[in-house]
Amino acid sequence: MYLELFGLHELPFRLSPDPQFLYLSKQHARAKAYMESTIWFTDGFVVITGEIGAGKTTLIETFLHELQPEVIVAQINQTQLSPTAFLQTVLVQFGFSPFNMKKPEVLATLNDFLIEQHASGRKVLLIVDEAQNLNSKVLEEVRMLSGIETTKDKVLRIILAGQPELNDKLNSKELVQLAQRVRLRFHLSALTREETDLYIDHRLEVAGSQGRRIFADDTYPTIYRLTGGVPRLINTLCDTAMMAAFGRESAKVLAEDLDAAIQELQWVEYASRTNRMRAPNIQAASAPGPA
Ligand SMILES: Nc1ncnc2c1ncn2[C@@H]1O[C@H](COP(=O)(O)OP(=O)(O)O)[C@@H](O)[C@H]1O
Ligand SMILES: [Mg+2]
């Protein structure tokens, strides 16, 4: 019913990290290229930070989707782990059953595996999402893994993605050695005003809008002001506004639908969200009142 009204074949603003909907802003393109660079360099080690909802997981999913099958990947998303559990989880990803192994055996197995893969010409990549949750002991293990090498090359490439606290951890004295191993660090910021418009249109297009303008022109600046260009926030707001338009049996989302969404979601103006969510160039305007 909903999709029919808007003439779409898919929900345009879901919160899943679906590569099919990827909009490559300049920032997203750069972050993606940095991830790809880990494949080109034997000592590839990249850290991507960004606020919640900036698009880190979506980029990882896209990158993995496009990766050649010759690259062997361990992907870790569950990050509140002890060092041994972390290393075991990595081994499980490589196809081992390490649960009866003690730490020295886990390490020896990982070491042998990485050297073997390197010898047979395969590239091995470790990706950790939500890496801000890794405690310093686990991060120390990551440093140790990143240092495993043959006489010529390192044998493990690494991507860490996480919220900005990850940067604080990497800047701490305790982890100087880890920070020195990182080749590239990139902070994925929110979309600009123009990109926000393009992002909305892109997602609608992928969902089947075929160029039809589903959102009224005057809703775009309001959406940017309310979301600060954070994709996750844009999705939530646009989805709820479309539901409001659907409630009016209208195929066009108007300012009044945004107002209804703001009320329903008890939306907090982006500029007054925690100051952690800093965004440049956003005016602290107040939310429009209910229609
Ligand atoms: N560049 C992008 N293109 C399309 N959708 C995006 C993009 N960045 C984020 N999103 C969408 O925003 C939401 C949050 O993205 P996600 O990757 O989970 O963010 P993070 O992992 O940084 O918290 C998801 O619905 C995702 O599809
Ligand atoms: Mg994520």
Coordinates of C-alpha atoms and ligand atoms in Angstrom, one line a residue:
M1 CA 0.0 0.0 0.0
Y2 CA 2.7 2.4 1.1
L3 CA 5.0 1.5 -1.7
E4 CA 2.2 1.6 -4.2
L5 CA 1.2 5.1 -3.2
F6 CA 4.7 6.4 -3.7
G7 CA 5.3 4.2 -6.8
L8 CA 8.3 2.5 -5.3
H9 CA 9.5 -1.1 -5.3
E10 CA 11.5 -0.9 -2.1
L11 CA 11.5 1.0 1.2
P12 CA 13.9 3.9 0.5
F13 CA 15.0 4.8 4.0
R14 CA 15.6 1.6 5.9
L15 CA 18.4 1.5 8.6
S16 CA 20.2 -1.5 7.3
P17 CA 23.7 -1.0 5.9
D18 CA 22.7 -2.0 2.4
P19 CA 25.4 -1.5 -0.3
Q20 CA 22.7 -1.3 -3.0
F21 CA 21.7 2.1 -1.6
L22 CA 25.2 3.5 -1.3
Y23 CA 25.6 7.1 -2.1
L24 CA 29.3 8.0 -2.6
S25 CA 29.9 11.5 -1.2
K26 CA 33.4 12.7 -1.5
Q27 CA 34.1 11.6 2.1
H28 CA 32.5 8.2 1.6
A29 CA 34.5 7.7 -1.6
R30 CA 37.8 8.6 0.2
A31 CA 37.0 6.3 3.2
K32 CA 36.3 3.5 0.7
A33 CA 39.5 4.1 -1.2
Y34 CA 41.5 4.0 2.1
M35 CA 39.9 0.7 2.9
E36 CA 40.8 -0.6 -0.6
S37 CA 44.4 0.6 0.0
T38 CA 44.8 -2.1 2.6
I39 CA 44.7 -4.6 -0.2
W40 CA 47.4 -2.8 -2.2
F41 CA 50.0 -2.5 0.6
T42 CA 51.3 -5.5 2.6
D43 CA 51.4 -3.3 5.7
G44 CA 48.0 -1.8 5.1
F45 CA 46.4 -0.6 8.3
V46 CA 43.6 1.9 8.2
V47 CA 41.4 3.4 10.9
I48 CA 38.0 5.0 9.9
T49 CA 36.1 6.9 12.6
G50 CA 32.7 8.6 12.3
E51 CA 29.7 9.4 14.4
I52 CA 26.9 6.8 14.8
G53 CA 25.1 6.6 11.5
A54 CA 27.8 8.3 9.4
G55 CA 28.0 5.2 7.1
K56 CA 31.0 3.2 8.4
T57 CA 29.2 -0.2 8.4
T58 CA 27.7 0.5 5.0
L59 CA 31.1 1.2 3.6
I60 CA 32.5 -1.9 5.1
E61 CA 29.7 -4.0 3.6
T62 CA 30.2 -2.3 0.2
F63 CA 34.0 -2.9 0.3
L64 CA 33.5 -6.6 1.3
H65 CA 30.9 -7.0 -1.5
E66 CA 33.4 -5.8 -4.1
L67 CA 36.4 -7.6 -2.7
Q68 CA 38.1 -10.3 -4.8
P69 CA 37.5 -13.8 -3.5
E70 CA 41.3 -14.3 -3.1
V71 CA 41.3 -12.1 -0.1
I72 CA 40.7 -13.9 3.2
V73 CA 38.7 -11.9 5.6
A74 CA 38.1 -12.1 9.3
Q75 CA 35.2 -9.7 10.2
I76 CA 34.6 -8.9 13.9
N77 CA 31.6 -6.9 15.0
Q78 CA 31.3 -8.2 18.6
T79 CA 34.0 -6.1 20.3
Q80 CA 33.4 -6.4 24.1
L81 CA 35.8 -9.3 24.4
S82 CA 38.7 -10.4 26.5
P83 CA 42.1 -10.7 24.6
T84 CA 41.8 -14.5 24.4
A85 CA 38.2 -14.4 23.3
F86 CA 39.1 -11.8 20.6
L87 CA 41.9 -13.9 19.2
Q88 CA 39.7 -17.0 19.3
T89 CA 37.0 -15.1 17.4
V90 CA 39.6 -14.2 14.7
L91 CA 40.6 -17.8 14.4
V92 CA 37.0 -18.9 14.1
Q93 CA 36.6 -16.5 11.2
F94 CA 39.6 -18.3 9.5
G95 CA 37.8 -21.6 9.9
F96 CA 39.4 -23.0 13.1
S97 CA 37.7 -24.3 16.3
P98 CA 39.9 -22.7 18.9
F99 CA 37.7 -22.9 22.0
N100 CA 39.8 -25.4 23.9
M101 CA 43.0 -23.6 23.0
K102 CA 44.8 -21.5 25.6
K103 CA 46.2 -18.1 24.5
P104 CA 49.7 -19.3 23.5
E105 CA 48.2 -22.0 21.3
V106 CA 45.8 -19.5 19.8
L107 CA 48.6 -17.2 19.0
A108 CA 50.8 -19.9 17.5
T109 CA 47.9 -21.1 15.3
L110 CA 47.2 -17.6 14.1
N111 CA 50.9 -17.0 13.4
D112 CA 51.3 -20.2 11.4
F113 CA 48.1 -19.6 9.5
L114 CA 49.1 -16.0 8.5
I115 CA 52.6 -17.1 7.4
E116 CA 51.1 -20.0 5.4
Q117 CA 48.6 -17.8 3.6
H118 CA 51.3 -15.3 2.8
A119 CA 53.5 -18.1 1.4
S120 CA 50.7 -19.3 -0.9
G121 CA 50.2 -15.8 -2.2
R122 CA 46.9 -15.0 -0.4
K123 CA 46.1 -11.7 1.3
V124 CA 44.6 -11.8 4.7
L125 CA 42.5 -8.9 6.1
L126 CA 41.1 -8.3 9.6
I127 CA 38.2 -5.9 9.8
V128 CA 36.9 -4.8 13.2
D129 CA 33.7 -2.7 13.3
E130 CA 32.6 -0.9 16.5
A131 CA 36.3 -0.9 17.4
Q132 CA 35.8 1.9 19.9
N133 CA 34.7 -0.9 22.3
L134 CA 38.0 -2.8 22.2
N135 CA 39.8 -2.4 25.5
S136 CA 43.5 -1.5 25.5
K137 CA 44.5 -5.1 26.1
V138 CA 42.7 -6.3 23.0
L139 CA 44.1 -3.3 21.0
E140 CA 47.5 -4.4 22.2
E141 CA 46.8 -7.9 20.6
V142 CA 45.8 -6.1 17.4
R143 CA 49.2 -4.4 17.4
M144 CA 50.9 -7.7 18.0
L145 CA 49.0 -9.3 15.1
S146 CA 49.8 -6.3 12.9
G147 CA 53.5 -6.9 13.6
I148 CA 53.6 -10.6 12.5
E149 CA 55.9 -10.7 9.5
T150 CA 58.1 -12.8 7.3
T151 CA 61.6 -11.6 6.6
K152 CA 60.2 -9.4 3.9
D153 CA 56.6 -8.6 4.5
K154 CA 53.9 -8.1 7.1
V155 CA 51.2 -10.7 6.7
L156 CA 48.0 -9.2 8.1
R157 CA 46.2 -6.1 6.7
I158 CA 43.8 -4.4 9.2
I159 CA 40.8 -2.0 9.1
L160 CA 39.4 -0.7 12.3
A161 CA 36.2 1.3 12.2
G162 CA 34.5 3.0 15.1
Q163 CA 33.0 6.0 16.8
P164 CA 35.2 8.9 17.6
E165 CA 36.3 7.5 21.0
L166 CA 38.5 5.2 19.0
N167 CA 40.6 8.1 18.2
D168 CA 41.0 9.0 21.8
K169 CA 42.1 5.5 22.5
L170 CA 44.7 5.6 19.7
N171 CA 46.0 8.9 21.0
S172 CA 46.5 7.6 24.5
K173 CA 50.0 7.0 25.7
E174 CA 49.4 3.4 26.3
L175 CA 48.8 2.7 22.6
V176 CA 51.5 4.8 21.0
Q177 CA 53.0 1.8 19.3
L178 CA 49.7 0.8 17.8
A179 CA 49.1 4.3 16.6
Q180 CA 52.5 4.3 14.9
R181 CA 51.6 1.2 13.0
V182 CA 48.5 2.8 11.5
R183 CA 49.1 4.0 7.9
L184 CA 46.0 6.1 7.4
R185 CA 43.4 7.6 9.7
F186 CA 40.3 9.1 8.4
H187 CA 37.3 10.8 10.0
L188 CA 34.0 10.3 8.1
S189 CA 32.0 13.5 8.7
A190 CA 28.4 14.1 8.0
L191 CA 27.0 15.1 4.5
T192 CA 27.0 18.7 3.4
R193 CA 23.8 20.6 2.6
E194 CA 24.1 19.7 -1.1
E195 CA 25.1 16.1 -0.5
T196 CA 22.1 15.7 1.8
D197 CA 19.7 16.6 -1.1
L198 CA 21.6 14.3 -3.4
Y199 CA 21.6 11.5 -0.8
I200 CA 17.8 11.7 -0.4
D201 CA 17.2 11.7 -4.1
H202 CA 19.7 8.9 -4.6
R203 CA 17.9 6.6 -2.1
L204 CA 14.5 7.4 -3.6
E205 CA 15.9 6.7 -7.1
V206 CA 17.3 3.3 -6.0
A207 CA 13.9 2.5 -4.5
G208 CA 12.2 3.2 -7.8
S209 CA 11.2 6.9 -7.9
Q210 CA 12.4 7.3 -11.5
G211 CA 13.0 11.0 -11.1
R212 CA 9.7 11.9 -9.5
R213 CA 10.0 14.5 -6.8
I214 CA 8.5 12.8 -3.7
F215 CA 9.7 15.4 -1.2
A216 CA 8.6 19.0 -1.7
D217 CA 11.5 21.3 -2.4
D218 CA 11.1 23.2 0.8
T219 CA 11.5 20.1 2.9
Y220 CA 15.1 19.6 1.9
P221 CA 16.7 22.5 3.9
T222 CA 14.6 21.5 6.9
I223 CA 15.8 17.9 6.7
Y224 CA 19.4 19.1 6.6
R225 CA 18.9 21.5 9.5
L226 CA 17.3 18.8 11.6
T227 CA 19.7 16.0 10.8
G228 CA 23.0 17.8 10.3
G229 CA 23.5 15.6 7.3
V230 CA 23.9 12.4 9.3
P231 CA 22.6 9.6 7.0
R232 CA 21.0 7.6 9.8
L233 CA 19.1 10.6 11.1
I234 CA 18.1 11.5 7.5
N235 CA 16.7 8.0 7.0
T236 CA 14.7 8.0 10.3
L237 CA 13.2 11.5 9.6
C238 CA 12.4 10.9 5.9
D239 CA 10.8 7.5 6.7
T240 CA 8.5 8.9 9.3
A241 CA 7.6 11.9 7.2
M242 CA 6.7 9.5 4.3
M243 CA 4.5 7.6 6.8
A244 CA 2.8 10.9 7.7
A245 CA 2.2 11.7 4.0
F246 CA 0.9 8.2 3.5
G247 CA -1.5 8.8 6.4
R248 CA -2.9 11.8 4.4
E249 CA -3.0 9.6 1.3
S250 CA -0.7 12.0 -0.4
A251 CA 2.2 10.8 -2.6
K252 CA 4.0 14.1 -1.9
V253 CA 5.9 14.7 1.3
L254 CA 5.2 18.3 2.5
A255 CA 6.5 20.5 5.3
E256 CA 3.5 19.5 7.4
D257 CA 4.6 15.8 7.2
L258 CA 8.0 16.8 8.5
D259 CA 6.3 18.6 11.3
A260 CA 4.2 15.5 12.1
A261 CA 7.4 13.4 12.0
I262 CA 9.2 15.8 14.3
Q263 CA 6.4 15.5 16.8
E264 CA 6.0 11.8 16.6
L265 CA 9.8 11.2 17.0
Q266 CA 10.1 14.0 19.6
W267 CA 13.0 15.1 17.4
V268 CA 15.9 16.9 19.0
E269 CA 17.3 19.6 16.8
Y270 CA 20.7 18.4 15.5
A271 CA 22.5 21.4 16.7
S272 CA 21.3 20.8 20.3
R273 CA 22.2 17.1 20.3
T274 CA 25.2 16.2 22.4
N275 CA 28.2 18.4 21.5
R276 CA 30.0 15.2 20.5
M277 CA 27.8 15.4 17.4
R278 CA 29.5 18.5 16.2
A279 CA 28.8 19.6 12.7
P280 CA 30.2 22.6 10.9
N281 CA 28.0 25.3 9.3
I282 CA 24.8 24.5 11.0
Q283 CA 22.7 27.3 12.3
A284 CA 21.1 26.7 15.7
A285 CA 17.6 27.4 14.5
S286 CA 14.6 26.2 16.5
A287 CA 12.3 23.5 15.2
P288 CA 9.2 24.7 13.4
G289 CA 6.1 24.4 15.6
P290 CA 3.4 21.8 14.8
A291 CA 1.3 22.5 11.8
Ligands
LIG1 N1 26.9 6.8 2.0 C1 25.7 6.2 2.2 N2 24.9 5.9 1.2 C2 23.7 5.3 1.5 N3 23.2 5.1 2.7 C3 24.0 5.4 3.8 C4 25.3 6.0 3.6 N4 25.9 6.2 4.8 C5 25.0 5.8 5.7 N5 23.9 5.3 5.1 C6 22.7 4.8 5.7 O1 22.6 5.3 7.0 C7 22.3 4.3 8.0 C8 23.4 4.2 9.0 O2 24.6 3.8 8.3 P1 25.7 2.9 9.0 O3 26.6 2.4 7.9 O4 25.0 1.8 9.8 O5 26.4 3.9 10.0 P2 27.5 3.6 11.1 O6 28.1 2.2 10.9 O7 28.6 4.7 10.8 O8 26.9 3.8 12.4 C9 22.0 3.0 7.2 O9 20.7 3.0 6.9 C10 22.8 3.3 5.9 O10 22.2 2.6 4.9
MG2 MG 28.0 0.7 12.3

